[in-house]
GROMACS .gro file of C-alpha atoms in nm:
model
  365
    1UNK     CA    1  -3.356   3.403  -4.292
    2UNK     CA    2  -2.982   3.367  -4.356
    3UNK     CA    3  -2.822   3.501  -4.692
    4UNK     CA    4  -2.653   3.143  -4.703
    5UNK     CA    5  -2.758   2.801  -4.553
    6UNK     CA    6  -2.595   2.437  -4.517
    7UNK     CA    7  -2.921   2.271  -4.478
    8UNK     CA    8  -2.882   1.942  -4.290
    9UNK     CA    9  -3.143   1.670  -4.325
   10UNK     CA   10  -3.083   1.429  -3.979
   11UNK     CA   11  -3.348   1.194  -4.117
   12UNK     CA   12  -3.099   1.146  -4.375
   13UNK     CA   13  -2.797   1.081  -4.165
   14UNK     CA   14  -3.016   0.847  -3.978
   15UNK     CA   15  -3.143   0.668  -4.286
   16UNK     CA   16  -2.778   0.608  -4.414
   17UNK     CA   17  -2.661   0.472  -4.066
   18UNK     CA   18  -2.945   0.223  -4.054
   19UNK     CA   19  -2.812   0.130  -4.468
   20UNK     CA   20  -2.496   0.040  -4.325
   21UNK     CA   21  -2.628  -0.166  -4.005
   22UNK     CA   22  -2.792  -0.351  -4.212
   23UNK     CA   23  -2.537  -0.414  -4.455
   24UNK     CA   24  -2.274  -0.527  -4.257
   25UNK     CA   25  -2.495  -0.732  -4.000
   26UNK     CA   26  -2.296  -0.800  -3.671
   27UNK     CA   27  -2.007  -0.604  -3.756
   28UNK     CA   28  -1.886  -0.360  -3.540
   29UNK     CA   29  -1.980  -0.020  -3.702
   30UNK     CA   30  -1.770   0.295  -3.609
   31UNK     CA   31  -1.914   0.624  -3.763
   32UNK     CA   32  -1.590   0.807  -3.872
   33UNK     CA   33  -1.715   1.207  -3.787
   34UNK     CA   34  -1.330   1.399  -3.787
   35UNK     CA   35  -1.363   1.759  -3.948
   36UNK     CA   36  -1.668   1.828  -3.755
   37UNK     CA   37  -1.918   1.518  -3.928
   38UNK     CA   38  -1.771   1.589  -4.246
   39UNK     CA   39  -1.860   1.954  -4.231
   40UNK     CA   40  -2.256   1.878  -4.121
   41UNK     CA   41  -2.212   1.933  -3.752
   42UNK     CA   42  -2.081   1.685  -3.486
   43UNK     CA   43  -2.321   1.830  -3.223
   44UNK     CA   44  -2.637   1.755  -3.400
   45UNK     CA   45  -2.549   1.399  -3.611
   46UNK     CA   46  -2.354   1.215  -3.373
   47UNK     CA   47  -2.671   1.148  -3.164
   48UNK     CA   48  -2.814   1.068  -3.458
   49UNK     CA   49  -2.604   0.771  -3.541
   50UNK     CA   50  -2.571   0.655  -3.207
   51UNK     CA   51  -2.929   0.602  -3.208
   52UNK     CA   52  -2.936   0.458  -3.557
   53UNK     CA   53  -2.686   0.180  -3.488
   54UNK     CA   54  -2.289   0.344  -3.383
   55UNK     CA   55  -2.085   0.118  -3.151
   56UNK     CA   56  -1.797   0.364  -3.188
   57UNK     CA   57  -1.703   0.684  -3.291
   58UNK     CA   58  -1.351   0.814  -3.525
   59UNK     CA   59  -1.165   1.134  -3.564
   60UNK     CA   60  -0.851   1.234  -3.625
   61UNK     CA   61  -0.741   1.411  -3.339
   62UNK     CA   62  -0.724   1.479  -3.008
   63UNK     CA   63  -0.931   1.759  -3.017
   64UNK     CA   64  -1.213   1.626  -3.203
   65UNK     CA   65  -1.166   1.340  -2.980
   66UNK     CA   66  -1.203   1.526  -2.689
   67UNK     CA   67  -1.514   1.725  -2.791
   68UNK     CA   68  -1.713   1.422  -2.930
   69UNK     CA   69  -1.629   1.236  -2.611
   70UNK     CA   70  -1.796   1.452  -2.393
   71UNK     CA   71  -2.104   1.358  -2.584
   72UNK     CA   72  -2.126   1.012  -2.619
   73UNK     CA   73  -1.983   0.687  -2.342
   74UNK     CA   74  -1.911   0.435  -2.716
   75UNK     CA   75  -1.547   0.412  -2.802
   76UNK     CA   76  -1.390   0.669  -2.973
   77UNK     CA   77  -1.059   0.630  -3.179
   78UNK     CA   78  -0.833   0.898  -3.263
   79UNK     CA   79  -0.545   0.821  -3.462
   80UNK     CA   80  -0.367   1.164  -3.623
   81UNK     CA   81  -0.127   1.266  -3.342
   82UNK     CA   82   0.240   1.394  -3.279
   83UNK     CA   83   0.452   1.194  -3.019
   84UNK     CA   84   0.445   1.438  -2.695
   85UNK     CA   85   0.127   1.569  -2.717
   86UNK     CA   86  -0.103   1.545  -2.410
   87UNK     CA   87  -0.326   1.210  -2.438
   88UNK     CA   88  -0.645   1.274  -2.389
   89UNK     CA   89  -0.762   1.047  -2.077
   90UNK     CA   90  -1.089   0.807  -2.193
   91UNK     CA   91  -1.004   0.794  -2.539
   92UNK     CA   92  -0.891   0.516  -2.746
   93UNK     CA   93  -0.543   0.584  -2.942
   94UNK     CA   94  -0.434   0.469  -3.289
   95UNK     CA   95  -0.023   0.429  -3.288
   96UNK     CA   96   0.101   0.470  -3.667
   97UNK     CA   97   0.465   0.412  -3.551
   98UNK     CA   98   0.720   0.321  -3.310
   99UNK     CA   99   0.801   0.651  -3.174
  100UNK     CA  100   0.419   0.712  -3.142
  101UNK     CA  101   0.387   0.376  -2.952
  102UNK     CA  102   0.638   0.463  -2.708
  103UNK     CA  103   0.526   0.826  -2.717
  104UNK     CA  104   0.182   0.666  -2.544
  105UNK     CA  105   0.434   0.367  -2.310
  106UNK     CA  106   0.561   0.671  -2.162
  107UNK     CA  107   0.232   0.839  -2.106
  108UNK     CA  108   0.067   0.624  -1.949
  109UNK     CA  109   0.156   0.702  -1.564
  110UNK     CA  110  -0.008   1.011  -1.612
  111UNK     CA  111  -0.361   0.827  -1.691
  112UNK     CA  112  -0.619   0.640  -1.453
  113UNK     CA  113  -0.643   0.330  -1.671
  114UNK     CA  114  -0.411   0.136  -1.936
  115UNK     CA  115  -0.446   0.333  -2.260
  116UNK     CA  116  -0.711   0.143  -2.526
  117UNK     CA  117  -0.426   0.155  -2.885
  118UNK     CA  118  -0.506   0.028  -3.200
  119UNK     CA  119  -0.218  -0.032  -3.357
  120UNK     CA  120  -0.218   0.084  -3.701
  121UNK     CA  121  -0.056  -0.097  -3.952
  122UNK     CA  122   0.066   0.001  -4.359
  123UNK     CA  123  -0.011  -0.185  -4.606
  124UNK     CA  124   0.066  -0.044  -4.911
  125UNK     CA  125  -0.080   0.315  -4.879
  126UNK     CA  126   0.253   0.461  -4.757
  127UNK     CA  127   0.059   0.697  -4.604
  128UNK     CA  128  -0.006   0.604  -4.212
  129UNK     CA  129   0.135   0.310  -4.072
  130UNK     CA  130   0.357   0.124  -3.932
  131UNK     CA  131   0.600  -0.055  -4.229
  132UNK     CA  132   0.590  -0.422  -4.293
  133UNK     CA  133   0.990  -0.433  -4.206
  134UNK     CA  134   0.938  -0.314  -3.806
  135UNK     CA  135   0.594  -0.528  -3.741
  136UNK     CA  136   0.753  -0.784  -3.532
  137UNK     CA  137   0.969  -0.494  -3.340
  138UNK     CA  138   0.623  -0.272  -3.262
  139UNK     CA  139   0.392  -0.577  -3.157
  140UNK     CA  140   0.688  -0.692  -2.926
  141UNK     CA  141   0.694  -0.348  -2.783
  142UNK     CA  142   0.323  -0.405  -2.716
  143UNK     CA  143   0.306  -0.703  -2.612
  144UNK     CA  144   0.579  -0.633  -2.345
  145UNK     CA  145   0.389  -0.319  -2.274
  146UNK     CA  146   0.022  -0.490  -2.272
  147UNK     CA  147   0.201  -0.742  -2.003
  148UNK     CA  148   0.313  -0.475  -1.796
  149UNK     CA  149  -0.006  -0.343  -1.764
  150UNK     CA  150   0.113  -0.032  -1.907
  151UNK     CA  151  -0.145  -0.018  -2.215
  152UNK     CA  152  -0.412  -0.234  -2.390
  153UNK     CA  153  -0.398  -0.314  -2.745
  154UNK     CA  154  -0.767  -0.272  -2.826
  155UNK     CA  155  -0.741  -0.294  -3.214
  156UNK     CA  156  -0.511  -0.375  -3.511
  157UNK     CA  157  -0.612  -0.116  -3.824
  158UNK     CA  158  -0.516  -0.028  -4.171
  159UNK     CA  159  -0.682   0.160  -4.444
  160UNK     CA  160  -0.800   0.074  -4.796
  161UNK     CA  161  -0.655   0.285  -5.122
  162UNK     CA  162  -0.839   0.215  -5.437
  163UNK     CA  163  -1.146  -0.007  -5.281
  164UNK     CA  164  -1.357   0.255  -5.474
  165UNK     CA  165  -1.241   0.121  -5.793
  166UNK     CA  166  -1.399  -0.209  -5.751
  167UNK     CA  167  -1.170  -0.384  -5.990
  168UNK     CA  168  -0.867  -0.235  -5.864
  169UNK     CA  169  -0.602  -0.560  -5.736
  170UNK     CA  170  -0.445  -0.359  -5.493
  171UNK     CA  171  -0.764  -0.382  -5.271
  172UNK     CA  172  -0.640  -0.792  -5.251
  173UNK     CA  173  -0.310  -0.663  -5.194
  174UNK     CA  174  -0.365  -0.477  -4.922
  175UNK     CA  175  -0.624  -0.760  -4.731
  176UNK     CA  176  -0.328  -0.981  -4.787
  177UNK     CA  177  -0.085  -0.797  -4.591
  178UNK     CA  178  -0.325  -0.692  -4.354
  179UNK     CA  179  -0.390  -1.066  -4.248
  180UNK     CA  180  -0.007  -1.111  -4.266
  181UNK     CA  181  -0.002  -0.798  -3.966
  182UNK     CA  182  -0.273  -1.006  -3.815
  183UNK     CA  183  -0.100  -1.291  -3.780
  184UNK     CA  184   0.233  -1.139  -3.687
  185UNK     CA  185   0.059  -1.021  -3.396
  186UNK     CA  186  -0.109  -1.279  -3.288
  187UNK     CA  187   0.271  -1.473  -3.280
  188UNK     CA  188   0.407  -1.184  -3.070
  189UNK     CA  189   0.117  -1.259  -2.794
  190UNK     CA  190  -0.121  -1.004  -2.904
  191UNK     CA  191  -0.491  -1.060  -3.011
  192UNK     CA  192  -0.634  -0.725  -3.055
  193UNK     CA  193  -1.021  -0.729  -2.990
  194UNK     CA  194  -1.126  -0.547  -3.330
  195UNK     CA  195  -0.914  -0.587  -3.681
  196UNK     CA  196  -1.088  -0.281  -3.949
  197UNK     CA  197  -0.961  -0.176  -4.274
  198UNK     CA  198  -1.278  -0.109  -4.453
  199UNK     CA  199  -1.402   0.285  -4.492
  200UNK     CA  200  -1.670   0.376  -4.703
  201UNK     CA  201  -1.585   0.232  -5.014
  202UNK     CA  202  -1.478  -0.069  -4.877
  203UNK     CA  203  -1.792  -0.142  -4.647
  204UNK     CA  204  -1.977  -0.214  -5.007
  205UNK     CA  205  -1.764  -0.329  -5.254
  206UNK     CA  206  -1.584  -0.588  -5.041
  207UNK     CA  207  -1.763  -0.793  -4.762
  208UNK     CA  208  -1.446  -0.994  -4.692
  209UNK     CA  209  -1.280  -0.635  -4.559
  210UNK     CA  210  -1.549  -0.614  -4.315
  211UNK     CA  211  -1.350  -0.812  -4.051
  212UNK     CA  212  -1.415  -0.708  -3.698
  213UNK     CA  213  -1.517  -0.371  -3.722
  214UNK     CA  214  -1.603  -0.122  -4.024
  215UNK     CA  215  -1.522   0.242  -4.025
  216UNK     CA  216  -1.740   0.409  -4.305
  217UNK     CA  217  -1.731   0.788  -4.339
  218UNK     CA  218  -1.826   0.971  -4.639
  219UNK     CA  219  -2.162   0.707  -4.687
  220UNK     CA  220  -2.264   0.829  -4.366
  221UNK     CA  221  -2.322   1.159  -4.514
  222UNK     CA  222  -2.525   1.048  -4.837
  223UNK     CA  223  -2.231   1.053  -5.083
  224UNK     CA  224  -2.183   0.711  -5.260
  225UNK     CA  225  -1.835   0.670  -5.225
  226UNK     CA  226  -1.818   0.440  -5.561
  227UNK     CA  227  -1.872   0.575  -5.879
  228UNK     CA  228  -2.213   0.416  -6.099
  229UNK     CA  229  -2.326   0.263  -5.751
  230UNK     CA  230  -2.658   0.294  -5.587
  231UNK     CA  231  -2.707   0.171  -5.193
  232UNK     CA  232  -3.012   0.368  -5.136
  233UNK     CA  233  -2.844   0.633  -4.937
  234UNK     CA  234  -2.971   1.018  -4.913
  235UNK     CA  235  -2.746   1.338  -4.896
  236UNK     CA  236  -2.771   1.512  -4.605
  237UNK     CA  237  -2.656   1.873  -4.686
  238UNK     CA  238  -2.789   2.098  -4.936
  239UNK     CA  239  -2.584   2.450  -4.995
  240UNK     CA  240  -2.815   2.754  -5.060
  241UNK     CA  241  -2.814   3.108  -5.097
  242UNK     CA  242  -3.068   3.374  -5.156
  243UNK     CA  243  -3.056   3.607  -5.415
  244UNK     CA  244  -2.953   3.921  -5.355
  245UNK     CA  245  -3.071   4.095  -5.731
  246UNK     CA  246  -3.113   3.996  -6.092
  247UNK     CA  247  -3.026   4.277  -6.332
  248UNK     CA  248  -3.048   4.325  -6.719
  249UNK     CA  249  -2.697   4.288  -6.916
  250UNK     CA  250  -2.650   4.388  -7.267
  251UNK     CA  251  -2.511   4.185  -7.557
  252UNK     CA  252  -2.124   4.233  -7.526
  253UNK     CA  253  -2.108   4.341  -7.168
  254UNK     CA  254  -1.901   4.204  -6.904
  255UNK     CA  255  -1.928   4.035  -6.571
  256UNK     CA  256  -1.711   4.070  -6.247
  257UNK     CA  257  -1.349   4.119  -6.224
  258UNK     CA  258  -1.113   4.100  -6.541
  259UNK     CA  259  -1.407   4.153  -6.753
  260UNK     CA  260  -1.353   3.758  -6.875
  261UNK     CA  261  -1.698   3.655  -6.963
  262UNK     CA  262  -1.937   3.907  -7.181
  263UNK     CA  263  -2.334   3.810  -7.225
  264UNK     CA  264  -2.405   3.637  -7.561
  265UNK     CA  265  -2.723   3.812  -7.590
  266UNK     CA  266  -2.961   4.051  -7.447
  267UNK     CA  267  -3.039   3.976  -7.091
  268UNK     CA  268  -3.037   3.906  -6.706
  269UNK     CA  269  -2.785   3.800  -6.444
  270UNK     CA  270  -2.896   3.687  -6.048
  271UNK     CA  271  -2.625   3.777  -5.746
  272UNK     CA  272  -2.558   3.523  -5.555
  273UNK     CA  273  -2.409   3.610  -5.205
  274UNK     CA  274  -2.155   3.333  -5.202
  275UNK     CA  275  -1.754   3.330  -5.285
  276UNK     CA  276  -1.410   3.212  -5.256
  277UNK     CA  277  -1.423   3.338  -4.860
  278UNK     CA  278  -1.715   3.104  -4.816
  279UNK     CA  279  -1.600   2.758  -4.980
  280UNK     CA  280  -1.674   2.832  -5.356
  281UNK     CA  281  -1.306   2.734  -5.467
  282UNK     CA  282  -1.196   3.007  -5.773
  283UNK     CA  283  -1.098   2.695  -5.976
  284UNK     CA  284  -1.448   2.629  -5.972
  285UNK     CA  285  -1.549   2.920  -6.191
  286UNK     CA  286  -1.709   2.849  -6.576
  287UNK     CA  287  -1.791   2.527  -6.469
  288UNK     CA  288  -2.068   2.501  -6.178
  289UNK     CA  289  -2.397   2.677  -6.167
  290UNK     CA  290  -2.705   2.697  -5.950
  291UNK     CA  291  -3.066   2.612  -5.936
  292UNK     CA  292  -3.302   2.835  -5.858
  293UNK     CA  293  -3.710   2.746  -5.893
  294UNK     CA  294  -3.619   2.390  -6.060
  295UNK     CA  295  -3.407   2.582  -6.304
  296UNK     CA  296  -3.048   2.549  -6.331
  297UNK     CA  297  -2.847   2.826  -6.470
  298UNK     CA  298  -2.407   2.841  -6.515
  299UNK     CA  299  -2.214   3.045  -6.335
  300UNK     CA  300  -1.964   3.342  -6.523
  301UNK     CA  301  -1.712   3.567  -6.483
  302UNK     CA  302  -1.445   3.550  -6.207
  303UNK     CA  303  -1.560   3.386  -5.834
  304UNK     CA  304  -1.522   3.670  -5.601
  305UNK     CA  305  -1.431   3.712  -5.186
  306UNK     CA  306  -1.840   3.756  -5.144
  307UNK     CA  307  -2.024   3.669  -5.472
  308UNK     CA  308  -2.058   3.531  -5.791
  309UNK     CA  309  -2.308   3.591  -6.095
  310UNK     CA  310  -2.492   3.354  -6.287
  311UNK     CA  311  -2.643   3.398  -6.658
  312UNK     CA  312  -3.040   3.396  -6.705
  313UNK     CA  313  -3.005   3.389  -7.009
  314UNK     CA  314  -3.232   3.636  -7.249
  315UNK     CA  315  -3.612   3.548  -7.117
  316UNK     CA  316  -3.784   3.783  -6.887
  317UNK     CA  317  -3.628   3.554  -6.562
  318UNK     CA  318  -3.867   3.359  -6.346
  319UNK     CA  319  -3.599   3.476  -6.038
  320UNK     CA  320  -3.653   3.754  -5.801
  321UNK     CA  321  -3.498   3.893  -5.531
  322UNK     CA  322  -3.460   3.628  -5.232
  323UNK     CA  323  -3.518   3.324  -5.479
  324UNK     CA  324  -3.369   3.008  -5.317
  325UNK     CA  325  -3.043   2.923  -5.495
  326UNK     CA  326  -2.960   2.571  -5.447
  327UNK     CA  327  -2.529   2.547  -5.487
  328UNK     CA  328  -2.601   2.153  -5.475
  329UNK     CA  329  -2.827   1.889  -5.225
  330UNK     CA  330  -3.187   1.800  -5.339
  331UNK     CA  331  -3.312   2.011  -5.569
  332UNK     CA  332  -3.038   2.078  -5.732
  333UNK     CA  333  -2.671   1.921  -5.823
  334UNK     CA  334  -2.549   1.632  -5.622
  335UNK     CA  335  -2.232   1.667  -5.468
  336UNK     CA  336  -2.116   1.422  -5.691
  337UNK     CA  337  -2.248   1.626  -5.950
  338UNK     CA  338  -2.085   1.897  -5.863
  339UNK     CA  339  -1.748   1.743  -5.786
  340UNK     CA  340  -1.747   1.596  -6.129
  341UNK     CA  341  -1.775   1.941  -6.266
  342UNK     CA  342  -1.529   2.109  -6.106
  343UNK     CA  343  -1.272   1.823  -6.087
  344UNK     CA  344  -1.250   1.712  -5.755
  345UNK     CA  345  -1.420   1.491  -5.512
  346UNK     CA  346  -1.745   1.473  -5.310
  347UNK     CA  347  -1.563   1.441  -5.000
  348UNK     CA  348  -1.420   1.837  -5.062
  349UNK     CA  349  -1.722   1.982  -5.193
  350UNK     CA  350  -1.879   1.871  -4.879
  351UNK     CA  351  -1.597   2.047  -4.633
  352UNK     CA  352  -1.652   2.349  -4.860
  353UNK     CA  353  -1.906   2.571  -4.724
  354UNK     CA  354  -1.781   2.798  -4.474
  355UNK     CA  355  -1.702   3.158  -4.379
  356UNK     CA  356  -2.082   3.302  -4.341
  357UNK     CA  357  -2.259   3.008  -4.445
  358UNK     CA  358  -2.494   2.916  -4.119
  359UNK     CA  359  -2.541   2.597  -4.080
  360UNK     CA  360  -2.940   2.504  -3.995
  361UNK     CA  361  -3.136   2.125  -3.962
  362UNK     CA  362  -3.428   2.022  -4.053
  363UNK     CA  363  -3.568   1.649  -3.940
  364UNK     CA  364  -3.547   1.504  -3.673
  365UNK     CA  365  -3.322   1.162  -3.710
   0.00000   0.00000   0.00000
């Protein structure tokens, strides 16, 4: 029994990869798992969606790349690079420039087979991308390239900005440029066997973005990705901790470091063995809590390296020692929940537990 636990429910990540595949029919579906399956564990959930539905697998980088393709013989698309680094042989490549695309031209002797790109495009992110102005300069480069045998262009991509605001005209914005990149291909000799701009958001609040391929992430995971939505999906991680005492407090006494929050009352506080050094951000402090035996109770005083305090408030507590604290997951908050709270984002609350948190799974997919 570990002091703190990210609790992973596989049935779950299978049950949210078979809401997907069935959402978006005969659609390619690639299972975006970069930062380790969004913090739940590449090892254990990749299986778990390739048996649920994945045709293909995305990361960011090489390194993830390399690790999950030892695992798996689907595609999988890596596309967060620096020209000159080593390409990893087997893998597919996203190019988000020029220099990147001739970063991989020049590459390619040292490979066994024409590298797989997907050329990715920008469409009005201005984040990743290669800019309107130099379309018809990179597809020529690849076409001339694809002709010499040199590489294969596997895929045109781009990626959506505000498809989680369903409203939001940019969305139509973007899905018009993208089908000008499309066709600005296709006139340079290029037809690239999967188009995908939809992630998460996208894969449910706009069928038309489905194109070719999806690549949903965060949904994956149980985290509806737009706000007031419900798709039926389940979150797979819970965060919890066991409680290491409850003690009595006095009216006017303080908690923790700087002495910043004193009990209103008469009464108890539990330790929790969780802190900044584990994922619990310091920004979160005053304004996230934890359940413990259905019960949920605030967090006070400052966040610490190791440990926080939360307020019992003045009843003889219903918590002991080694009491299940639920940070969020069933049982407790949502990551949503939670992310609301503290002002951030599920995607972040889910990448936050770390340091001595052990990761265990229960289910089995």
């Amino acid at each position: 029994m570990h002091p703190l636990v990210t609790r992973i429910d596989l049935d779950a990540i299978a049950h949210n990869t078979r809401c997907i595949r069935t959402h978006v029919g005969d659609r390619q579906l690639m299972c975006v798992i970069k930062a380790d399956a969004y913090n739940h564990g590449v090892d254990a959930c990749m299986p778990v969606m390739e048996a649920n539905g994945a045709d293909a697998f995305g990361v960011a980088t090489f390194a993830e790349a390399r690790e999950v393709a030892r695992l798996t013989t689907k595609p999988v698309l890596a596309w967060l690079w620096a020209p000159g680094e080593e390409i990893p042989a087997g893998i597919e490549v996203g190019a988000p420039s020029i220099a990147h695309l001739r970063s991989l031209i020049d590459a390619a002797p040292t490979l066994p087979t024409p590298i797989p790109v997907h050329l990715v495009v920008d469409t009005g992110m201005n984040r990743s991308g290669i800019d309107e102005e130099a379309w018809d300069e990179a597809f020529a480069l690849a076409a001339e390239a694809e002709a010499a045998g040199t590489l294969r262009v596997k895929g045109l991509m781009s990626h959506l900005a505000c498809a989680d605001t369903p409203e939001h005209p940019f969305t139509q914005e973007q899905l018009d440029a993208f089908e000008r990149a499309t066709q600005a291909a296709h006139r340079a000799g290029l037809h690239p066997e999967v188009t995908h701009i939809a992630n998460s958001p996208g894969v449910w609040t706009r069928k038309d973005a489905h194109l070719d391929q999806v690549r949903p992430g965060v949904s994956l995971y149980g985290s509806e990705p737009v706000a007031g939505q419900d798709h039926g999906l389940r979150p797979a991680m819970s965060w919890v901790a066991r409680v290491v005492a409850v003690k009595p407090i006095s009216r006017g006494e303080s908690v923790s470091y700087g002495l910043s929050w004193q009990a209103p009352e008469d009464g108890y506080t539990a330790l929790i063995p969780a802190g900044y050094a584990d994922g619990i951000s310091r920004s979160w402090q005053g304004r996230f809590g934890v359940t413990i035996n259905g019960q949920w109770y605030p967090q006070v005083g400052r966040v610490c390296m190791d440990q926080i305090v939360v307020w019992l408030g003045s009843a003889e507590p219903q918590v002991r020692a080694g009491d299940e604290a639920i940070l969020f997951g069933p049982g407790g908050m949502s990551a949503d929940e939670l992310a609301t709270a503290t002002g951030t984002i599920s995607y972040e609350v889910l990448c936050a537990p770390k340091g001595r948190t052990v990761r265990e799974y229960v289910g089995r997919g």
